[in-house]
mmCIF file of N, CA, C and O in Angstrom:
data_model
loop_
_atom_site.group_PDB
_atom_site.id
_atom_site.type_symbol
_atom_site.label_atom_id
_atom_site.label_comp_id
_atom_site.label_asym_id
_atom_site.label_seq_id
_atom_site.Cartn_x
_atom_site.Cartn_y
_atom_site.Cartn_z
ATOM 1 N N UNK G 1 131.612 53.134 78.904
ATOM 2 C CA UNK G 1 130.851 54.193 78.261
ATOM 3 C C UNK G 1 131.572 55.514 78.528
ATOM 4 O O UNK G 1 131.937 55.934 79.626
ATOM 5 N N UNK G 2 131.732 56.167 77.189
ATOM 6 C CA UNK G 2 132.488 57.504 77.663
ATOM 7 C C UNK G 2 131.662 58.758 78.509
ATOM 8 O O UNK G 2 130.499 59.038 78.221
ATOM 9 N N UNK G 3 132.428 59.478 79.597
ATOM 10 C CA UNK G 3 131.642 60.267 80.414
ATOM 11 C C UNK G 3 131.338 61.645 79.258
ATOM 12 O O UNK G 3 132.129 61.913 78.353
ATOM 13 N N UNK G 4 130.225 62.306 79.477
ATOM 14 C CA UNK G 4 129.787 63.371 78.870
ATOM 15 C C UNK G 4 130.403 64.801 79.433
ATOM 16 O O UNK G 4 130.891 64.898 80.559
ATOM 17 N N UNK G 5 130.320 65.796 78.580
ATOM 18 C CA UNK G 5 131.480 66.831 78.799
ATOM 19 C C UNK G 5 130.415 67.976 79.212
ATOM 20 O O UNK G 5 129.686 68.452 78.341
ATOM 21 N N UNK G 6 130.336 68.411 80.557
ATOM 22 C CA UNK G 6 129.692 69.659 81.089
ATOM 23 C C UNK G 6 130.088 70.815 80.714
ATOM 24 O O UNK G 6 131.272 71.149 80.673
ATOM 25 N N UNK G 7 128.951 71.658 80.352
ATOM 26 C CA UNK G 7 129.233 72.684 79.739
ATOM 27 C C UNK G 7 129.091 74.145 80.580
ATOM 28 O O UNK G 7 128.058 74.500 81.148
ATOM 29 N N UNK G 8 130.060 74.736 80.545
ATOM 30 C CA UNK G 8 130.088 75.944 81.882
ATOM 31 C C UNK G 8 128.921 76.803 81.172
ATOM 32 O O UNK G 8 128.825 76.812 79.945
ATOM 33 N N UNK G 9 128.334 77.284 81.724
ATOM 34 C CA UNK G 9 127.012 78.584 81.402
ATOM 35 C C UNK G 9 127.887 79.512 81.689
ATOM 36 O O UNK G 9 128.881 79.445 82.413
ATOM 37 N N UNK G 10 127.277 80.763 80.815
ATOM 38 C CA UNK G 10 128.017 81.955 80.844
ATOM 39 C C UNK G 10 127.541 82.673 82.111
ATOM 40 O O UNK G 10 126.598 82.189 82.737
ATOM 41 N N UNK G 11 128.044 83.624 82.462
ATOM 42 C CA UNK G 11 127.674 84.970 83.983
ATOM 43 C C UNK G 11 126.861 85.751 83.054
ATOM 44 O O UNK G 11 127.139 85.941 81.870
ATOM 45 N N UNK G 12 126.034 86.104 83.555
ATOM 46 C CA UNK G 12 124.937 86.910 83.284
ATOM 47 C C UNK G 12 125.363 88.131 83.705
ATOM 48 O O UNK G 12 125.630 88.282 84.897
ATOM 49 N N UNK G 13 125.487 89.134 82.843
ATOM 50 C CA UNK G 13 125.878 90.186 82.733
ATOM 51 C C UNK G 13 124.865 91.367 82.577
ATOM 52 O O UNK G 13 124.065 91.122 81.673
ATOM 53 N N UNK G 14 124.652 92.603 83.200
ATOM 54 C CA UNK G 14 123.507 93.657 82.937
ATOM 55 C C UNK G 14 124.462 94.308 81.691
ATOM 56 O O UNK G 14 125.644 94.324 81.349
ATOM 57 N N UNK G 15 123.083 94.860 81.225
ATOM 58 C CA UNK G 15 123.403 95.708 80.143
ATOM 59 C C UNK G 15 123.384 96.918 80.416
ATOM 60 O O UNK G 15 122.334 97.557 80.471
ATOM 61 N N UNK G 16 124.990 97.610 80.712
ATOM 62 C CA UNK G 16 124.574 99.163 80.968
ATOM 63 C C UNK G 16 124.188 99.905 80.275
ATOM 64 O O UNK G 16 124.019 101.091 80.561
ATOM 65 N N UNK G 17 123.948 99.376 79.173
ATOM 66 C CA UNK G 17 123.308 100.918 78.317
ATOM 67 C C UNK G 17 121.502 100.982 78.927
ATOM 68 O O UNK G 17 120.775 101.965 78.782
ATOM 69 N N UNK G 18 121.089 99.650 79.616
ATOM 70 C CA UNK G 18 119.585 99.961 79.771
ATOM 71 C C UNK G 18 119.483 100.739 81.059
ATOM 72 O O UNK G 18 118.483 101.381 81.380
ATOM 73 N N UNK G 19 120.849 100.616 81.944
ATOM 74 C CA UNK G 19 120.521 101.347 83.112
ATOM 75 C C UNK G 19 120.864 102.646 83.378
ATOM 76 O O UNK G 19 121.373 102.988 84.445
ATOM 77 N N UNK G 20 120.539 103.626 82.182
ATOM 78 C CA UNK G 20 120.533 105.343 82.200
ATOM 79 C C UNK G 20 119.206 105.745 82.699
ATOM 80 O O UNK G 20 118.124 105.532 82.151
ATOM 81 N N UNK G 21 119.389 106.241 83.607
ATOM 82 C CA UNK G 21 118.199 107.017 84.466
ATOM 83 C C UNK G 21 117.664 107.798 83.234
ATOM 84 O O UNK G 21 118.352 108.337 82.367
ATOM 85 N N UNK G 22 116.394 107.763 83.312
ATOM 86 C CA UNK G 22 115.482 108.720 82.373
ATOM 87 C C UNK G 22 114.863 109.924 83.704
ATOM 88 O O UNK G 22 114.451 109.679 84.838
ATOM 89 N N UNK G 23 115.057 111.512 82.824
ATOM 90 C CA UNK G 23 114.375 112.189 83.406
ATOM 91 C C UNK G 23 112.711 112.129 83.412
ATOM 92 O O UNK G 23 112.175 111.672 82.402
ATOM 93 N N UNK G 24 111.907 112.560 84.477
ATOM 94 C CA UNK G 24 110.748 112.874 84.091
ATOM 95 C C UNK G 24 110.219 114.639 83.370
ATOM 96 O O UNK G 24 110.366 115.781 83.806
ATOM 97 N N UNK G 25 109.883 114.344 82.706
ATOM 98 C CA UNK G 25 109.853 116.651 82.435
ATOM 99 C C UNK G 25 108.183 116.951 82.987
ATOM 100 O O UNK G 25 107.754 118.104 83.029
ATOM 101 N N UNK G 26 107.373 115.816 83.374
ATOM 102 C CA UNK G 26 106.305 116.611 84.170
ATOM 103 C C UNK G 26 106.661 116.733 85.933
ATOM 104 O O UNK G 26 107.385 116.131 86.726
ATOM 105 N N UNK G 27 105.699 117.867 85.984
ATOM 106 C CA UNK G 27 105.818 117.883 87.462
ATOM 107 C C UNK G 27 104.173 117.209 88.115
ATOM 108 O O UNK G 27 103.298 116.623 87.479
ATOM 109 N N UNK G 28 104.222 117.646 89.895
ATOM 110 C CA UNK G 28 103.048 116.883 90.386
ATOM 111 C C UNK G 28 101.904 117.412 89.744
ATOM 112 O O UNK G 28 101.890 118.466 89.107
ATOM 113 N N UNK G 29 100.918 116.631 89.935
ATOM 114 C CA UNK G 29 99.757 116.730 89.408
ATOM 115 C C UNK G 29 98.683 118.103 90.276
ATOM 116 O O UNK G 29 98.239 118.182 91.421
ATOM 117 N N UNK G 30 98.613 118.799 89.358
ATOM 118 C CA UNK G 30 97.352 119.565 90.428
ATOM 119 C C UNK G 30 96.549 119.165 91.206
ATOM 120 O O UNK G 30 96.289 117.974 91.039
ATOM 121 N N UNK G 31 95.788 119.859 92.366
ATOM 122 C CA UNK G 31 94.953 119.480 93.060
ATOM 123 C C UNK G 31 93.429 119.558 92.367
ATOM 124 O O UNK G 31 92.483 119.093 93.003
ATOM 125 N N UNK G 32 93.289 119.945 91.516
ATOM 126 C CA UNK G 32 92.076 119.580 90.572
ATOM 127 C C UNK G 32 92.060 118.316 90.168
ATOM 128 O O UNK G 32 90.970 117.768 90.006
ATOM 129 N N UNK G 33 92.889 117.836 90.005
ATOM 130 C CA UNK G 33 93.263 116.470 88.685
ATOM 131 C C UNK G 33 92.673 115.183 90.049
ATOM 132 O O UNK G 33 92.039 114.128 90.021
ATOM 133 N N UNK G 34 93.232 115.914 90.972
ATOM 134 C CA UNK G 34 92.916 114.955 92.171
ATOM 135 C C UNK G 34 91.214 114.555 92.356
ATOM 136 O O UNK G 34 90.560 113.531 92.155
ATOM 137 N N UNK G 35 90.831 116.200 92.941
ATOM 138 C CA UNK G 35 89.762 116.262 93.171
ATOM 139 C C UNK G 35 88.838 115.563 92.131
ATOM 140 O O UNK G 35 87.940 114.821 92.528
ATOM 141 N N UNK G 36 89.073 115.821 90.615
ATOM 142 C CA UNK G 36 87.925 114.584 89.787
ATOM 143 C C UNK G 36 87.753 113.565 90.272
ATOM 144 O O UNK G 36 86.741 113.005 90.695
ATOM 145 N N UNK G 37 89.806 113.025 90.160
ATOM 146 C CA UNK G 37 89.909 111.596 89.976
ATOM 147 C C UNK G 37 89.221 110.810 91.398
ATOM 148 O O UNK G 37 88.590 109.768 91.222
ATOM 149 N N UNK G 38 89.350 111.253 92.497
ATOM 150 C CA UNK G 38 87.916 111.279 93.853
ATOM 151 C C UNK G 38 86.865 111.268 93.580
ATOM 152 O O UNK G 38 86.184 110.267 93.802
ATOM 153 N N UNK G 39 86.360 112.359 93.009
ATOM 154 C CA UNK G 39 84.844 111.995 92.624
ATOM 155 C C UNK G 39 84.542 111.102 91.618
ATOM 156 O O UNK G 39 83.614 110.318 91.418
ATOM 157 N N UNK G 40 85.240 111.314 91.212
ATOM 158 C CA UNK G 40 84.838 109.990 89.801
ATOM 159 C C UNK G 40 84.211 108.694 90.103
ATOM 160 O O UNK G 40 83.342 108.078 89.487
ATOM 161 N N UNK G 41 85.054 108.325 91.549
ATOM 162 C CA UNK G 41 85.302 106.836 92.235
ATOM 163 C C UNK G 41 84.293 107.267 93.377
ATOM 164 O O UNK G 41 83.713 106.285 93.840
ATOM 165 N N UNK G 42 84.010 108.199 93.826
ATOM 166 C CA UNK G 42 82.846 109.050 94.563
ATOM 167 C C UNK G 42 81.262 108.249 94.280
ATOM 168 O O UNK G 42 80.454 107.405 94.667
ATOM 169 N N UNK G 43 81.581 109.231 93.336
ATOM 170 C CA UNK G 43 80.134 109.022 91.853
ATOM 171 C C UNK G 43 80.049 107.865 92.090
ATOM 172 O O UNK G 43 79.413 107.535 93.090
ATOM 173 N N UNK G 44 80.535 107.065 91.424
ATOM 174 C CA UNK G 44 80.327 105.682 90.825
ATOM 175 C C UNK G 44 79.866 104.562 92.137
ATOM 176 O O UNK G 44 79.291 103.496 91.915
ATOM 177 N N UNK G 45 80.132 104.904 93.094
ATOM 178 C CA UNK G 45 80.258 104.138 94.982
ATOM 179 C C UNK G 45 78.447 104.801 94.652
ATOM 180 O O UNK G 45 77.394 104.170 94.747
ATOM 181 N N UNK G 46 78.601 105.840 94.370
ATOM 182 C CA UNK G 46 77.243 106.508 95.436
ATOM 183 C C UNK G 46 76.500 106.497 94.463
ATOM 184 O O UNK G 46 75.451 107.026 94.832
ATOM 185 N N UNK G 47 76.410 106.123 93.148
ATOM 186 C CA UNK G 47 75.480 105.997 92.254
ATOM 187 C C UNK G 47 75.267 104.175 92.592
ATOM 188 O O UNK G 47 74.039 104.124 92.518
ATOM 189 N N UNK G 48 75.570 103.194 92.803
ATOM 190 C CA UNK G 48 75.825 101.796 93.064
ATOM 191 C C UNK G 48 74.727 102.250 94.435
ATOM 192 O O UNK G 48 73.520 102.103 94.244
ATOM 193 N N UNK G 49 75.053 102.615 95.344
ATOM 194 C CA UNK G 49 74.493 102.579 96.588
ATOM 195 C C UNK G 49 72.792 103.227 96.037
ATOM 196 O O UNK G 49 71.747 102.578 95.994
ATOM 197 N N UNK G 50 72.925 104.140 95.809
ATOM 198 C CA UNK G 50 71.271 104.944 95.949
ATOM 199 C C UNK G 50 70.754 103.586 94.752
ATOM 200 O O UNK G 50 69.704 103.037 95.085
ATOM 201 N N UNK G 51 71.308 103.139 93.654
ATOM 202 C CA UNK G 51 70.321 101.871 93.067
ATOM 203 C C UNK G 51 69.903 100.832 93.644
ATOM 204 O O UNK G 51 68.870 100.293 93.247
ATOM 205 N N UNK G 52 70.756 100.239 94.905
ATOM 206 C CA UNK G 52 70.560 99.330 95.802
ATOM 207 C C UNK G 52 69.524 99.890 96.560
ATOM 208 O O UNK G 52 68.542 99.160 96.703
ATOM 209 N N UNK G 53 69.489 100.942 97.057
ATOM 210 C CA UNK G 53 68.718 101.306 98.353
ATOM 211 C C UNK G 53 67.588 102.073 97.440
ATOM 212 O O UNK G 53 66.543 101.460 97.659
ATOM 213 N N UNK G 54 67.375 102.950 96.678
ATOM 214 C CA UNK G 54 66.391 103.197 96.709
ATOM 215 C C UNK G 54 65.893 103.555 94.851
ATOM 216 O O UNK G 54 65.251 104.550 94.518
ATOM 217 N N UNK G 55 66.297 102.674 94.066
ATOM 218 C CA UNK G 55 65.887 101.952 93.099
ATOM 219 C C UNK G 55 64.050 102.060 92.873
ATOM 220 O O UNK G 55 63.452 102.577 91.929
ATOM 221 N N UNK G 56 63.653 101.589 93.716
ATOM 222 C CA UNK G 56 61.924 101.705 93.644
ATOM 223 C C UNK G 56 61.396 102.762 93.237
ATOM 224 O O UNK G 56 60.521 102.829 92.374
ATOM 225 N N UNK G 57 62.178 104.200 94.179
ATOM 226 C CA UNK G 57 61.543 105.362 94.508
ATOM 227 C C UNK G 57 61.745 106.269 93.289
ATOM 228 O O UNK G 57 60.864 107.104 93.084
ATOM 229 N N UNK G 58 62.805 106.212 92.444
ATOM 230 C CA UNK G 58 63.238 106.799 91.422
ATOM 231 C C UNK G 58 62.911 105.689 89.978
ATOM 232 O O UNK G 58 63.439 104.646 89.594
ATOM 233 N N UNK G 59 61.738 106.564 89.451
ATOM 234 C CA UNK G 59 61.144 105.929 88.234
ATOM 235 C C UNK G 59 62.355 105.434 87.272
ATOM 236 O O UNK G 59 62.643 104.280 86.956
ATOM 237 N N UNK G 60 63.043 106.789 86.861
ATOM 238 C CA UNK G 60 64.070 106.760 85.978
ATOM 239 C C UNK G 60 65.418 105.919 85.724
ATOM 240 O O UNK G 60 65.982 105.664 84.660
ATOM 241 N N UNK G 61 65.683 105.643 86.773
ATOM 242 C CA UNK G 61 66.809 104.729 87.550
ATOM 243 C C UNK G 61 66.550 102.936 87.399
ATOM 244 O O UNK G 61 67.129 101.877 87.160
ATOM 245 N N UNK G 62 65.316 103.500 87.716
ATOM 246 C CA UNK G 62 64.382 101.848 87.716
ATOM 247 C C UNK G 62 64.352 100.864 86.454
ATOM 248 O O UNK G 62 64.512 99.653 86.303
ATOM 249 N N UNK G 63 64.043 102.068 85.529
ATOM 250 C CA UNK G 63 63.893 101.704 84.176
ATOM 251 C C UNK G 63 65.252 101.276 83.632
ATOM 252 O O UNK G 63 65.253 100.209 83.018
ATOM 253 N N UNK G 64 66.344 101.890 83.747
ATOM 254 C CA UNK G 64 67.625 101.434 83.623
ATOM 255 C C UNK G 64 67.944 100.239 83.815
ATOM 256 O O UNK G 64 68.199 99.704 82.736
ATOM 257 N N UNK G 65 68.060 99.513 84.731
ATOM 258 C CA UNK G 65 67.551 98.072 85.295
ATOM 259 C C UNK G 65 69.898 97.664 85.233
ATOM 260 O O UNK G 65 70.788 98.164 85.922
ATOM 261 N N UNK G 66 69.964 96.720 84.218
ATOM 262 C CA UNK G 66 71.113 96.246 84.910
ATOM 263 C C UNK G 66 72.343 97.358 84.079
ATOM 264 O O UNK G 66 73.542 97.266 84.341
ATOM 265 N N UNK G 67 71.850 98.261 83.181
ATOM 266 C CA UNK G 67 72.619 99.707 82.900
ATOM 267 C C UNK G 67 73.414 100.431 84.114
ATOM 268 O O UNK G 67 74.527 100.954 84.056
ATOM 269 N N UNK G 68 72.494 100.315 85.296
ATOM 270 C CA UNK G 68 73.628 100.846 86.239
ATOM 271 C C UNK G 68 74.743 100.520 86.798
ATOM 272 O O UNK G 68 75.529 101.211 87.446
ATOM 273 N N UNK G 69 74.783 98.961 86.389
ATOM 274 C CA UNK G 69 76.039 98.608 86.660
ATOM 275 C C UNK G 69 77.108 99.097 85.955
ATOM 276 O O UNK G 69 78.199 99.455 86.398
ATOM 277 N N UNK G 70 76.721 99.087 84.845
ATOM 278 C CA UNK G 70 77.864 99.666 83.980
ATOM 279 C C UNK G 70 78.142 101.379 84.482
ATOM 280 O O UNK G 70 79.278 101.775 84.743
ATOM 281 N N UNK G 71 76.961 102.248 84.557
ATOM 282 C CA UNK G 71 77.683 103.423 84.617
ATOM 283 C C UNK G 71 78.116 103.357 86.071
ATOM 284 O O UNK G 71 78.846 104.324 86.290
ATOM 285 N N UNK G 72 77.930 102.469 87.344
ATOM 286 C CA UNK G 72 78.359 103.172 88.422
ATOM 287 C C UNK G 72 79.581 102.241 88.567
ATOM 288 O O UNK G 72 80.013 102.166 89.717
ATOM 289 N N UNK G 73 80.017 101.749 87.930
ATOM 290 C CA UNK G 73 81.657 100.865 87.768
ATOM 291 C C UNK G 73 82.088 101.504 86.410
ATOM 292 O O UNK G 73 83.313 101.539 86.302
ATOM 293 N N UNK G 74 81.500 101.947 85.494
ATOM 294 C CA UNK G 74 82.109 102.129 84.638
ATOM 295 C C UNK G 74 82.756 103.791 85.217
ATOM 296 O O UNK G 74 83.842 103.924 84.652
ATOM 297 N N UNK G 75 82.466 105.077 86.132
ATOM 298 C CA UNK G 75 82.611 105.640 86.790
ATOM 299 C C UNK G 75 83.415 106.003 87.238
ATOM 300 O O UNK G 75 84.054 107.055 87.244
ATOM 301 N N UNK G 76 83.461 104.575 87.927
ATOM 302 C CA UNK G 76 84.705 103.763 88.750
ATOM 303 C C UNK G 76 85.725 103.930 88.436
ATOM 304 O O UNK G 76 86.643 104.527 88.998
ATOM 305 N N UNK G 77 85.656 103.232 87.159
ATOM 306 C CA UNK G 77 87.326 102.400 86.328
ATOM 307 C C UNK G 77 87.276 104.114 85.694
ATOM 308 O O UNK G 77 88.405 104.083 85.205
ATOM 309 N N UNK G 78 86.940 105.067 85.478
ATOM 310 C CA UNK G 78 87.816 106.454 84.794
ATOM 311 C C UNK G 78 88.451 106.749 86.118
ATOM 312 O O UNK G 78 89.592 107.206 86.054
ATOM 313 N N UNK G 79 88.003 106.597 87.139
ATOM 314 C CA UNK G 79 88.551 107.199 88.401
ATOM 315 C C UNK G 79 90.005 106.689 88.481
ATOM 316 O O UNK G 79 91.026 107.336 88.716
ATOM 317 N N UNK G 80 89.838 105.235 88.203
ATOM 318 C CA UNK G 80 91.019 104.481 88.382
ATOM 319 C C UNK G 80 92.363 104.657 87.166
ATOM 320 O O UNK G 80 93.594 104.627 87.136
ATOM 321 N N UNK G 81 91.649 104.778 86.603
ATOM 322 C CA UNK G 81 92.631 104.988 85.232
ATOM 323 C C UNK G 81 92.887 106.669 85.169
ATOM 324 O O UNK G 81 93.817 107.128 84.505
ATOM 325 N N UNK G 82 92.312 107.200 85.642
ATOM 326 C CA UNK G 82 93.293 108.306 85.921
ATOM 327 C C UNK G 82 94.212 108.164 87.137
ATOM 328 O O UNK G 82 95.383 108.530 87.026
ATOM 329 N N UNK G 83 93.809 107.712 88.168
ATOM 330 C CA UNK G 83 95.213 107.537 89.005
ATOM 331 C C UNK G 83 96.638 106.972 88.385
ATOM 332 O O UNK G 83 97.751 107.061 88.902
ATOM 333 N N UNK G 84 96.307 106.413 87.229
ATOM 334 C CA UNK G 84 98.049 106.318 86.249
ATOM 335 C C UNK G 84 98.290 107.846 85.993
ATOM 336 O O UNK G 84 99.508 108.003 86.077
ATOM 337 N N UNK G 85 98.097 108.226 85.906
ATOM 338 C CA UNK G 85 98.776 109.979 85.303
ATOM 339 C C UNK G 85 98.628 110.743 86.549
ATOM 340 O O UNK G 85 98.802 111.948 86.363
ATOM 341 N N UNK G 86 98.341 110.391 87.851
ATOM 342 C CA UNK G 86 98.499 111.050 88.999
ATOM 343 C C UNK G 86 100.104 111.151 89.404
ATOM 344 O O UNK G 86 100.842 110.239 89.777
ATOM 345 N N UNK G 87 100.265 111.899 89.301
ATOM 346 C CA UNK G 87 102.238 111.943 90.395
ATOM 347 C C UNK G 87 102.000 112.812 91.577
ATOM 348 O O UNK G 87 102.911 113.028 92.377
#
């Protein structure tokens, strides 16, 4: 039976045109941008907590029922999604 003919694989080569450093043209982020993006994730912790704990005492809250999940995670996730545009 005739032997079969191995075939060399090529070297993997980078492509220098992908490795040009890109500038950034923003600079750091203010200390405001901060301070939201904290409370945001603040809020949303401490709105979660006072529904757990004291849910009963607050008519308004009560009535909301499983709505607070959404706003005190939904809160949350702006907090978080601004930390992408934080530098």
């Amino acid at each position: 039976m005739p032997k079969s003919k191995v075939r060399k694989k090529a070297d993997y080569t980078i492509n220098p045109a992908s490795r040009i450093p890109v500038k950034v043209k923003a600079g750091p982020s203010p200390v405001w941008y901060v301070a939201i993006m904290l409370g945001f994730m603040l809020a949303g912790l401490v709105w979660l907590l006072v529904y757990y704990l004291a849910a009963e005492q607050i008519g308004w809250m009560n009535d909301l029922n499983a709505w607070n999940f959404l706003i005190g995670f939904g809160l949350m996730v702006v907090g978080l999604i601004m930390t992408m545009r934080w530098r």
